[in-house]
mmCIF file of C-alpha atoms in Angstrom:
data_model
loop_
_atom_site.group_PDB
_atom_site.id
_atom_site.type_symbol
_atom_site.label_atom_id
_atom_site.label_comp_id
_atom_site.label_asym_id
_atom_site.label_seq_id
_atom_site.Cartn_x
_atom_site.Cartn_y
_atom_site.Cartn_z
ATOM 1 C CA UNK A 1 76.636 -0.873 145.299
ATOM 2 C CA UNK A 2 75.808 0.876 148.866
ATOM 3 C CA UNK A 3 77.911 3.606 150.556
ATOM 4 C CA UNK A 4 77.031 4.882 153.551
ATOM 5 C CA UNK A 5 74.367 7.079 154.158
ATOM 6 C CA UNK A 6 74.229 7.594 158.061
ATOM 7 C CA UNK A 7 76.984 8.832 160.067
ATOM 8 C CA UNK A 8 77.005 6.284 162.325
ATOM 9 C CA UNK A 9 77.607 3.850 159.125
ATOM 10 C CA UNK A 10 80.427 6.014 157.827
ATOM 11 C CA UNK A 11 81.805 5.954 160.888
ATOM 12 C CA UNK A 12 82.000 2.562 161.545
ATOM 13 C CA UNK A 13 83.632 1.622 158.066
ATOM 14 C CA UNK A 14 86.016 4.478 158.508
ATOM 15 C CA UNK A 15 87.708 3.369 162.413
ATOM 16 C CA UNK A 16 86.877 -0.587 161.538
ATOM 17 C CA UNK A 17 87.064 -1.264 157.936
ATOM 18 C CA UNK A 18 89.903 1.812 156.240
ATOM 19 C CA UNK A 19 91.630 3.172 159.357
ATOM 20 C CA UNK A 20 93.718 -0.069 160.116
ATOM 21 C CA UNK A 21 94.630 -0.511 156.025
ATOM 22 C CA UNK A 22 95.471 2.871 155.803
ATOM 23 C CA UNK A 23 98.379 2.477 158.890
ATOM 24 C CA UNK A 24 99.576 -0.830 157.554
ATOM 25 C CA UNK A 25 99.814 1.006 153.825
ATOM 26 C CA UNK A 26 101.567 4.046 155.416
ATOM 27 C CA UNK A 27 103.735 1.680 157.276
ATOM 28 C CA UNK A 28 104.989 -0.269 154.048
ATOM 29 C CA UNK A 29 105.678 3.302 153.137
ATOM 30 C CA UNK A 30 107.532 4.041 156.623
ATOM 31 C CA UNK A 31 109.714 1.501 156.195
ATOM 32 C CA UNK A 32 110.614 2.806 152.549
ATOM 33 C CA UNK A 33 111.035 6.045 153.829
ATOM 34 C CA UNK A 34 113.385 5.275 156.680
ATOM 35 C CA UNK A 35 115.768 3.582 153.929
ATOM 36 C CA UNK A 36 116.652 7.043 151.965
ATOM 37 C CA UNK A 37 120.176 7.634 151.950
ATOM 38 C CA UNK A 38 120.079 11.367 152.007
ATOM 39 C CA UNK A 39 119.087 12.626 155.532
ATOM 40 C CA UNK A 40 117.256 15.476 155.458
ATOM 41 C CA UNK A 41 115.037 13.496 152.426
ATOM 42 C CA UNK A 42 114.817 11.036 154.954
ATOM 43 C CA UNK A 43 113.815 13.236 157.868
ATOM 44 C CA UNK A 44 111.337 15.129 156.016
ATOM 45 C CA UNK A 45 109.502 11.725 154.927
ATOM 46 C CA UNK A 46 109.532 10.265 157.781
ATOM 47 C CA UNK A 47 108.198 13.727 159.649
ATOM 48 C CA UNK A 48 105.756 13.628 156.781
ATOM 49 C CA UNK A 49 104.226 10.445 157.716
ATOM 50 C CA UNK A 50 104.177 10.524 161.432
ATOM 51 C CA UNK A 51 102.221 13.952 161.355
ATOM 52 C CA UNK A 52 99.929 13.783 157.864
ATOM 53 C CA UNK A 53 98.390 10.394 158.790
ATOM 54 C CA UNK A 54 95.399 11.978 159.371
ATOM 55 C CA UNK A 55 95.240 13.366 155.807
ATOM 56 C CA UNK A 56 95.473 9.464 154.513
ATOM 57 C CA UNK A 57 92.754 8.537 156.531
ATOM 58 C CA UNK A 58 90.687 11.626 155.977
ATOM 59 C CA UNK A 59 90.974 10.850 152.560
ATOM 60 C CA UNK A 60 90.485 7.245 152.779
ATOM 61 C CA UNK A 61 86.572 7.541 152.987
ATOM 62 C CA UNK A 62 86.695 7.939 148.964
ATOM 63 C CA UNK A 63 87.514 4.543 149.003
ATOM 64 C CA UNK A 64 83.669 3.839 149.745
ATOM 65 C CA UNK A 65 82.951 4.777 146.345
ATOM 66 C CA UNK A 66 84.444 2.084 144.739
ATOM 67 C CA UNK A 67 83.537 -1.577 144.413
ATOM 68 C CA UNK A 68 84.813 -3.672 146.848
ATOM 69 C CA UNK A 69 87.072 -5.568 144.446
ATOM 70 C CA UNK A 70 88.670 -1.984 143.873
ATOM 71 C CA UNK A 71 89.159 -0.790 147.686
ATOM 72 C CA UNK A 72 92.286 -1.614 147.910
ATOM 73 C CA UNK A 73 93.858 -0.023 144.904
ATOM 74 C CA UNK A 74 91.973 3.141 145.711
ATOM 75 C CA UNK A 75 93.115 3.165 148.781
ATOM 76 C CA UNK A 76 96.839 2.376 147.016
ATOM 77 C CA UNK A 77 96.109 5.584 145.323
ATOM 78 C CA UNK A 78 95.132 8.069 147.675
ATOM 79 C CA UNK A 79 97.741 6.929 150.563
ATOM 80 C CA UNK A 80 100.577 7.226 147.818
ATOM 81 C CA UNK A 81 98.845 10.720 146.260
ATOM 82 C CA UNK A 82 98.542 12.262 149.735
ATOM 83 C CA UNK A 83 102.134 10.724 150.526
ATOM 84 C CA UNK A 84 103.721 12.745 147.595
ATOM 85 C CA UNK A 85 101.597 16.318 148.672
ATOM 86 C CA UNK A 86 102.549 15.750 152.526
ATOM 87 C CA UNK A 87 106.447 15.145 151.805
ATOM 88 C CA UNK A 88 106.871 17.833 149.288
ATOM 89 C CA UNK A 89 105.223 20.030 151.826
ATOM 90 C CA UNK A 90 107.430 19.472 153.986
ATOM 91 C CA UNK A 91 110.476 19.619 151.540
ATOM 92 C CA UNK A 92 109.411 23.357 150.319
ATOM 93 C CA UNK A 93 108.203 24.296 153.817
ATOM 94 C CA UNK A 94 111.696 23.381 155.900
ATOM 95 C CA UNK A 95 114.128 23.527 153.112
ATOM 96 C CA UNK A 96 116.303 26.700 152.836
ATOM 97 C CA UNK A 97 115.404 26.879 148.791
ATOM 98 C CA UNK A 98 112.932 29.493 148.089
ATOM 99 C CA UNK A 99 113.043 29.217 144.441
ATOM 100 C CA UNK A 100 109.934 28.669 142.389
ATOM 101 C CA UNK A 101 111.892 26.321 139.661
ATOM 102 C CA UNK A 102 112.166 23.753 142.396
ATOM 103 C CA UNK A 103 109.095 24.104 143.887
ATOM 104 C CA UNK A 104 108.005 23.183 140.170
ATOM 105 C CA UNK A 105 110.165 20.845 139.505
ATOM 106 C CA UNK A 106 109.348 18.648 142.549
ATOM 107 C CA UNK A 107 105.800 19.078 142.139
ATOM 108 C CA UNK A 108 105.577 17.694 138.574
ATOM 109 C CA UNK A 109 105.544 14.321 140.208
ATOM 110 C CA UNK A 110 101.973 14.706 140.968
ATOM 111 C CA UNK A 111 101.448 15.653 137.447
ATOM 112 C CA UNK A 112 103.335 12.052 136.318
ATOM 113 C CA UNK A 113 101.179 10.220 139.109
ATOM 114 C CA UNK A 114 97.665 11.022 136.950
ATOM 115 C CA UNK A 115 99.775 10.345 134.063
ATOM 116 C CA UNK A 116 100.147 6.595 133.446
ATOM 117 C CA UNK A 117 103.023 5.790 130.891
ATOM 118 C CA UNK A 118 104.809 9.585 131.623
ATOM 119 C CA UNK A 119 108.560 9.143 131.757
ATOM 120 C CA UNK A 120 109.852 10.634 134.832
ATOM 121 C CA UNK A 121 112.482 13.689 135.633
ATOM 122 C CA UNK A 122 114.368 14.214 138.067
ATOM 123 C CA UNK A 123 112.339 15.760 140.680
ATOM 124 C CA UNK A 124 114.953 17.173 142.708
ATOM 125 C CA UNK A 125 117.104 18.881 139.840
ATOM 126 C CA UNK A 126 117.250 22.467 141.718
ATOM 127 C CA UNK A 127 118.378 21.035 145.129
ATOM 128 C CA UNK A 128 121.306 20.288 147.030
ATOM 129 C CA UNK A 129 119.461 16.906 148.235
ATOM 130 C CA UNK A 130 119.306 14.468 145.788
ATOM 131 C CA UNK A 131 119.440 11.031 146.804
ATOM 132 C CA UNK A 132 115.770 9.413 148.258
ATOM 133 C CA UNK A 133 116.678 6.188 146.861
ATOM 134 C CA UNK A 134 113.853 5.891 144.537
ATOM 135 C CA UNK A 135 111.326 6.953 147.279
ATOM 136 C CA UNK A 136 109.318 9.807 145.385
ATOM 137 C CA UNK A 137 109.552 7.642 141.895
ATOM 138 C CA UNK A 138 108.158 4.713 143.575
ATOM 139 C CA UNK A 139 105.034 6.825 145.093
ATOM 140 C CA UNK A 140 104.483 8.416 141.452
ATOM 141 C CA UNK A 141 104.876 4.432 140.210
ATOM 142 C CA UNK A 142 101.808 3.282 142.594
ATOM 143 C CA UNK A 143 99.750 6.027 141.590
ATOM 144 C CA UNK A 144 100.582 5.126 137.749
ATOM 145 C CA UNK A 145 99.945 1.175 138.021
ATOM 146 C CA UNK A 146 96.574 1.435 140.003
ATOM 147 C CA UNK A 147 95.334 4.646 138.060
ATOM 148 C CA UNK A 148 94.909 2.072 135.016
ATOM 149 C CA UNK A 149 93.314 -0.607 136.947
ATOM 150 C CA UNK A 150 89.969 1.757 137.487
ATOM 151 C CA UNK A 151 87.363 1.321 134.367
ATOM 152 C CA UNK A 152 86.506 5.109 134.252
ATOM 153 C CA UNK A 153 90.479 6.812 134.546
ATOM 154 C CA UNK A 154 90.815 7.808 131.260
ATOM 155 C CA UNK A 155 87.774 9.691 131.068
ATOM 156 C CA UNK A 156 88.642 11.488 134.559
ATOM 157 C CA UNK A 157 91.908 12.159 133.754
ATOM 158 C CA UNK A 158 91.410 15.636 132.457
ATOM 159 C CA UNK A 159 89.703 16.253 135.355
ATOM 160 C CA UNK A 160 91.867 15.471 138.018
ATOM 161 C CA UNK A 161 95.059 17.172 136.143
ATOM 162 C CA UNK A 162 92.793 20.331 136.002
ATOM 163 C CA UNK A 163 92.185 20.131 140.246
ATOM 164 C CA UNK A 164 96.216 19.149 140.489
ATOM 165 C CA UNK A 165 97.555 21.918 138.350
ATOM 166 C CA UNK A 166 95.544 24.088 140.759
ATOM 167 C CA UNK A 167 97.609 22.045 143.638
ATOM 168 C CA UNK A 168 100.316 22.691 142.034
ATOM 169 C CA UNK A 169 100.454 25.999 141.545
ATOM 170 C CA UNK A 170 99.327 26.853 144.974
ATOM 171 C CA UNK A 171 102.516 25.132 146.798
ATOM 172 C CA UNK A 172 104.920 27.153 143.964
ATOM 173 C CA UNK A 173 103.376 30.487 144.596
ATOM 174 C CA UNK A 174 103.027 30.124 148.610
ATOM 175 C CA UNK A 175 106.278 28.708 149.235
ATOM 176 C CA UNK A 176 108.405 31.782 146.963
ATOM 177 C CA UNK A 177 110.390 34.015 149.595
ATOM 178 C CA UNK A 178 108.173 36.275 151.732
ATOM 179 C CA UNK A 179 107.836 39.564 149.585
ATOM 180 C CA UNK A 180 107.008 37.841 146.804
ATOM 181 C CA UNK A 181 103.537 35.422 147.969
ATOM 182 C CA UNK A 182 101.064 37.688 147.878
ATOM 183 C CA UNK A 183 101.695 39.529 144.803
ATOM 184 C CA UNK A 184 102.162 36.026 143.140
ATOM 185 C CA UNK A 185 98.934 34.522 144.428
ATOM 186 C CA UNK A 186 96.527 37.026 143.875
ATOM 187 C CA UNK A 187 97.741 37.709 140.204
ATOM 188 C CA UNK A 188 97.399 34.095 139.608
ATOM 189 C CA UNK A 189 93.913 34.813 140.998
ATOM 190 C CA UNK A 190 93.078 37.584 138.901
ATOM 191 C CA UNK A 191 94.361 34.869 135.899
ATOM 192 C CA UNK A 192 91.096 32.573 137.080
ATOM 193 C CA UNK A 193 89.251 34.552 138.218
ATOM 194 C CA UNK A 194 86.360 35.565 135.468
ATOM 195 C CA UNK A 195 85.823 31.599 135.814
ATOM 196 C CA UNK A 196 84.859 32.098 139.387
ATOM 197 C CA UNK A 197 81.976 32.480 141.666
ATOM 198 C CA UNK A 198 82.741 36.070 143.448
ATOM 199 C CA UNK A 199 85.361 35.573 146.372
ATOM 200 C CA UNK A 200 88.520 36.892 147.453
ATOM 201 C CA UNK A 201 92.069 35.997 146.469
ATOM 202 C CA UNK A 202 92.786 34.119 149.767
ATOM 203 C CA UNK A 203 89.328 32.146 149.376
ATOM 204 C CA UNK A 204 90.377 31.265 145.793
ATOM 205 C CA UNK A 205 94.021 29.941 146.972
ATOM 206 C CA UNK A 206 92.331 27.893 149.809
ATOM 207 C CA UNK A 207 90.146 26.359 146.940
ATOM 208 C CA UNK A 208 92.987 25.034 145.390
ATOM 209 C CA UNK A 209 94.536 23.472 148.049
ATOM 210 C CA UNK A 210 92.657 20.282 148.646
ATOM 211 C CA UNK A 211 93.099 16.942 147.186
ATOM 212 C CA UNK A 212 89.512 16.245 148.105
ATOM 213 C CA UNK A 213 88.132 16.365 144.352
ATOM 214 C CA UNK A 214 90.860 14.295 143.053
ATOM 215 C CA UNK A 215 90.073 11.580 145.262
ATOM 216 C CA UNK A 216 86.336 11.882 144.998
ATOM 217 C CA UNK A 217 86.997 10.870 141.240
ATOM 218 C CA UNK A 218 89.106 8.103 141.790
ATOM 219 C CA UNK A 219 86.615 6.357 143.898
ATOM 220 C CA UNK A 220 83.797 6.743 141.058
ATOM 221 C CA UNK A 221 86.919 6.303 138.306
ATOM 222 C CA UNK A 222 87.121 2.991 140.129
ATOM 223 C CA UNK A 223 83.502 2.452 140.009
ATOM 224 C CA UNK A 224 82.974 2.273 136.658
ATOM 225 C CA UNK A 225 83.459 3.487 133.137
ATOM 226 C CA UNK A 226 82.035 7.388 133.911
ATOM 227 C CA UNK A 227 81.815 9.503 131.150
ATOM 228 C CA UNK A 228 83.437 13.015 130.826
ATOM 229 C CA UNK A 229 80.638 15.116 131.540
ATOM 230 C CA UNK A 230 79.837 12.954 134.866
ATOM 231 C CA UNK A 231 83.670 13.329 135.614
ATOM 232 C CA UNK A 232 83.492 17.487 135.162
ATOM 233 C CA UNK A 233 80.013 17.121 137.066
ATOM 234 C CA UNK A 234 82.138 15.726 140.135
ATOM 235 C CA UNK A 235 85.289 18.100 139.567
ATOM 236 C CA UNK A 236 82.765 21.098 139.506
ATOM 237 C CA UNK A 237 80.698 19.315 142.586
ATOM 238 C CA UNK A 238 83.621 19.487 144.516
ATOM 239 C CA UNK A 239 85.657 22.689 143.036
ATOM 240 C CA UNK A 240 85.738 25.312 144.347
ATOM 241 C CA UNK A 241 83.661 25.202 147.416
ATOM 242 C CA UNK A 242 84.076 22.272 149.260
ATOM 243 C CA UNK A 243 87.389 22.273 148.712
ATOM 244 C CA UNK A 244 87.352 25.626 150.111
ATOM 245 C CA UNK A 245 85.485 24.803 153.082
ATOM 246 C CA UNK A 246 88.403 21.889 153.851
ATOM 247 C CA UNK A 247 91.360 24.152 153.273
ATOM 248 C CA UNK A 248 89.682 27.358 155.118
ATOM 249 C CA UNK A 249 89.034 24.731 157.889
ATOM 250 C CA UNK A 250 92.674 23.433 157.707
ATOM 251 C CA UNK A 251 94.277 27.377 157.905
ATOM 252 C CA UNK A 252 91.912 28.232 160.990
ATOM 253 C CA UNK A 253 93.150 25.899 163.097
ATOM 254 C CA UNK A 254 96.799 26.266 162.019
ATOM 255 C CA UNK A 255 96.655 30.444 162.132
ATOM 256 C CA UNK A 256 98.266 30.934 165.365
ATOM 257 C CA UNK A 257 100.942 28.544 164.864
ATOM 258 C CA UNK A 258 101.318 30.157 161.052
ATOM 259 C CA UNK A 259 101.399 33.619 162.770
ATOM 260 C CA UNK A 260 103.963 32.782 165.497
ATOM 261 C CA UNK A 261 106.217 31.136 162.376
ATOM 262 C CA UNK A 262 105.312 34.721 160.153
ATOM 263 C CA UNK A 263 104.139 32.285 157.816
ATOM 264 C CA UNK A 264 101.103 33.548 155.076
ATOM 265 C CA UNK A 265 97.916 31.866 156.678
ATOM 266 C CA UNK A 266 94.364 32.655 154.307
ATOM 267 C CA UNK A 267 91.977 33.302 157.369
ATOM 268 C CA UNK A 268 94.049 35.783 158.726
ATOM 269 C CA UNK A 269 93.386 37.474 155.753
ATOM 270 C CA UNK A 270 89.810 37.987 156.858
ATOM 271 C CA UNK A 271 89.125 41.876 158.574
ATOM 272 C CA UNK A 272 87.751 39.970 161.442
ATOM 273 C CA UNK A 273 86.596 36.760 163.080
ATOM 274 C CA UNK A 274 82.665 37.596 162.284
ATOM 275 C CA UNK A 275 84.144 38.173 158.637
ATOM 276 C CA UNK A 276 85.753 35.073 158.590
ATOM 277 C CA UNK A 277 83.215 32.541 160.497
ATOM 278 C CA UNK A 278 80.554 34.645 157.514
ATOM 279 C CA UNK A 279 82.787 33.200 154.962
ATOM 280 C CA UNK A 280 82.830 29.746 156.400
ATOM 281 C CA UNK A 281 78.890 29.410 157.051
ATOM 282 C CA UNK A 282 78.393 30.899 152.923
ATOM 283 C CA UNK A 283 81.633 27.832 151.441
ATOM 284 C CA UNK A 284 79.886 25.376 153.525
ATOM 285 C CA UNK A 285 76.045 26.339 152.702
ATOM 286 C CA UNK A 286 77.576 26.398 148.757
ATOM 287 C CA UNK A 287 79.184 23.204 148.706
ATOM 288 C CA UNK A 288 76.205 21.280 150.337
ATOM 289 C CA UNK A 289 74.359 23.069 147.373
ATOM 290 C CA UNK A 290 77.001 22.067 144.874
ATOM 291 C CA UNK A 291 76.807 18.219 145.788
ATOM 292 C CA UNK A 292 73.256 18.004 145.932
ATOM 293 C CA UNK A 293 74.128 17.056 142.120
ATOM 294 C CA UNK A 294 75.886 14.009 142.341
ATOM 295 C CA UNK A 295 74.832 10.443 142.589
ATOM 296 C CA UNK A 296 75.633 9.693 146.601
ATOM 297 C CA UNK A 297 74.264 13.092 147.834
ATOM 298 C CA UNK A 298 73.920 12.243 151.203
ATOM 299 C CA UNK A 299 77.165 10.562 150.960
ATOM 300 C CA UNK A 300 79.225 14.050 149.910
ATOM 301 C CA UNK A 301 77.184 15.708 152.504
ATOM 302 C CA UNK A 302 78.561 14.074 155.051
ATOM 303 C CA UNK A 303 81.632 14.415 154.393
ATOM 304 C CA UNK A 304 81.492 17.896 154.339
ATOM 305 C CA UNK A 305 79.998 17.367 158.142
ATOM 306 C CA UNK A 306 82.891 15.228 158.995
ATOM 307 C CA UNK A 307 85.299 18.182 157.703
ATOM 308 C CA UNK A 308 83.946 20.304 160.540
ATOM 309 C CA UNK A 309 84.465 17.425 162.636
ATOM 310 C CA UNK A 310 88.068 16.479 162.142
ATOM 311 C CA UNK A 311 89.502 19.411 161.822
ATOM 312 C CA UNK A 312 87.589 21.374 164.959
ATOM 313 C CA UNK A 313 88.209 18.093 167.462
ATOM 314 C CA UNK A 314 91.732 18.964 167.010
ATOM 315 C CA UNK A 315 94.159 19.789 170.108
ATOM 316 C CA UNK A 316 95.077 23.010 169.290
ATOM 317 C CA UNK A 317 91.256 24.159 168.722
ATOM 318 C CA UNK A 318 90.598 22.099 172.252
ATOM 319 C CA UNK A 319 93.514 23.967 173.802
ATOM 320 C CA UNK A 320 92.457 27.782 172.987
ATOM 321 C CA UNK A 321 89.288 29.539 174.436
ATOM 322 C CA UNK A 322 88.833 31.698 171.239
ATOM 323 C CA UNK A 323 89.204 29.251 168.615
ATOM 324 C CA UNK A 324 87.219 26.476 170.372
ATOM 325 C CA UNK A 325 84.453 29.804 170.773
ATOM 326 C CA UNK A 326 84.615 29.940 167.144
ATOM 327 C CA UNK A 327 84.846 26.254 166.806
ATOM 328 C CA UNK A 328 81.604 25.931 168.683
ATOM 329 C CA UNK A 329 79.817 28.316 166.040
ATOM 330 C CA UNK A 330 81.271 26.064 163.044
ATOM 331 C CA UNK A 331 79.730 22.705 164.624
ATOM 332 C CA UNK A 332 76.377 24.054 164.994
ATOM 333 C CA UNK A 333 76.851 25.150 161.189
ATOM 334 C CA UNK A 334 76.414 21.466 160.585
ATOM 335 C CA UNK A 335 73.513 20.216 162.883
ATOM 336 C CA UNK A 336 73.432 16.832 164.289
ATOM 337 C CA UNK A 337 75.085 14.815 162.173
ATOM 338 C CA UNK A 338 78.420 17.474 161.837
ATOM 339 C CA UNK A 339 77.901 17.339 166.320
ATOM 340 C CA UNK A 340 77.980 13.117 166.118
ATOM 341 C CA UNK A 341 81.080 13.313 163.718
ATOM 342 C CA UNK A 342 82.641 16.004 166.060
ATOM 343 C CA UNK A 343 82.291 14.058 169.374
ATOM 344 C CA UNK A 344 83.733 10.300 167.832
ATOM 345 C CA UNK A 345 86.420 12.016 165.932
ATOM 346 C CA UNK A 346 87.333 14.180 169.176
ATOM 347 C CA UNK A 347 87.344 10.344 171.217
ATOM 348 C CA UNK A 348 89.111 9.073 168.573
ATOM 349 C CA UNK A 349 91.992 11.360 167.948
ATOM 350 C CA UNK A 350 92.775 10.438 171.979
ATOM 351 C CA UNK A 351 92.535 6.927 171.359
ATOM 352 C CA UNK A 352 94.254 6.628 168.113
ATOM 353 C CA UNK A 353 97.180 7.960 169.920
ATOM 354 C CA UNK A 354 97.495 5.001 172.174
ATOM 355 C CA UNK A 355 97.449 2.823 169.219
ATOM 356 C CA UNK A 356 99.625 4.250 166.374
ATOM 357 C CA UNK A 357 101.185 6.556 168.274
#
């Protein structure tokens, strides 16, 4: 089986082929969403899914990986994965709770959802609202039911609980009350550390934050029966750096808006913008190292390209002479094929919002 190996081929099968299943997926889950009873449960799923698309369909390209008989359930997964992260995001973000227990408790649905045959809790034990109808069960139900319909799960499943538990414990630690993040995440640095290439505690906690890995082993989980070693090959492929390199990406665009809202943003944490853009250029030259590895190289390498390209085409880069300055240096990190991604994503994002909205 062939995935793509030219940009121009990725893109195609991203904006022809997984773009329009991933809105018609998210919009089955729209129309869930607008049915919760509770209201803000309701608001902040909604929210969640009119502003994260581009997380589904960012994540969608794993889909390549599998078979074609398999697309669709991989794509099942990582809409209704990404669904879960996005909402609870937004439920720990905009709440008024700033208490780790239900921060915890809400995340261990992502724990059930790589956990086929796990009897569920209720997530929302340590909140006010209660009531989502079923919504967050019936994400972590679709992640269950086409988890066992990939050949290689079982074998992965370590693996991808390893990269969530590190999901996890990111969105507990960053969402505590203000005086208490920083002390919280770097000790919980300092725990992992020794297992760690050298990097600070901000690099570390960007590492953590991507679902990228996860979704890079369902596709091959989907592909066939892997074996544990070629799973922890992937998991170690992928974590820590180019997960860094899409989280770092994610917090430099967002660091004004994160500033303005005195909210803890990891690239601020840098001395300085030549610090930071160092940083960037050394996760980005590391993970294009670390996938060199894999079976689908060129595949993983692009993606990593396409990183630079998604998140730097966006408005509020486009909108603010530093960053785009910045910006400018980061595309050039990625030669050619990061500047081809760059300049169809940018067209796209413009277009897209014609169509979807």
């Amino acid at each position: 089986m062939k995935v793509p190996t030219k940009p121009w081929t990725m893109m195609y099968k991203i904006y022809k082929e997984l773009v329009p299943q991933v809105h018609r997926l998210l919009g089955e889950w729209r129309i869930k969403a607008d049915r919760i009873p509770n209201p803000e449960l309701r608001k902040q799923a909604l929210i969640s899914i009119e502003t994260k698309a581009f997380h589904c369909e960012g994540g969608a390209v794993y889909a390549l990986l599998a078979p074609p008989e398999q697309r669709e359930d991989v794509l099942r997964f990582i809409i209704a994965y990404q669904t879960i992260c996005d909402y609870l995001d937004g439920l720990c973000d905009w709440s008024d709770s700033q208490d780790p227990e239900d921060f915890f408790m809400l995340h261990q649905s992502l724990k059930h959802a790589l956990l086929p045959g796990s009897e569920q809790d209720n997530y929302y034990k340590y909140r006010e609202d209660q009531d989502d109808g079923g919504y967050l069960k019936e994400l972590v139900d679709t992640c269950q039911q086409t988890l066992t319909a990939f050949p290689g799960f079982w074998n992965a499943q370590k693996d991808m609980e390893e990269l969530s538990a590190y999901y996890r414990g990111l969105q507990v630690h960053k969402h505590v009350k203000k005086e208490d993040r920083i002390p919280r995440l770097t000790s919980w640095f300092d725990e992992h550390r020794h297992r760690l290439p050298t990097m600070e505690w901000y690099e570390f906690n960007a590492c953590t934050g991507s679902t990228l890995g996860i979704f890079a082993l369902a596709g091959y989980a989907a592909r066939s029966p892997i074996a544990e070693m070629q799973s922890h090959s992937i998991k170690s492929a992928y974590f820590p750096y180019v997960q860094g390199v899409h989280i770092l990406l994610d917090y430099f665009i967002d660091q004004q808006e994160d500033i303005a809202d005195d909210e803890l943003n990891f690239c601020a944490q840098y001395p300085n913008e030549e610090k930071m853009a160092a940083r960037v250029r050394t996760f980005k030259q590391e993970a294009e190292k670390s996938v060199k590895k894999l079976p689908d190289a060129s595949f993983h390498s692009m993606i990593i390209k396409g990183l630079f390209a998604i998140y730097l085409a966006d408005e509020k880069v486009q909108t603010n002479p530093s960053m785009k300055k910045t910006a400018k240096r980061f595309i050039r990190f990625g030669g050619l094929p990061a500047v081809f991604f760059y300049a169809n994503t940018w067209i796209y994002r413009r277009k897209s919002k014609e169509v979807y909205g």
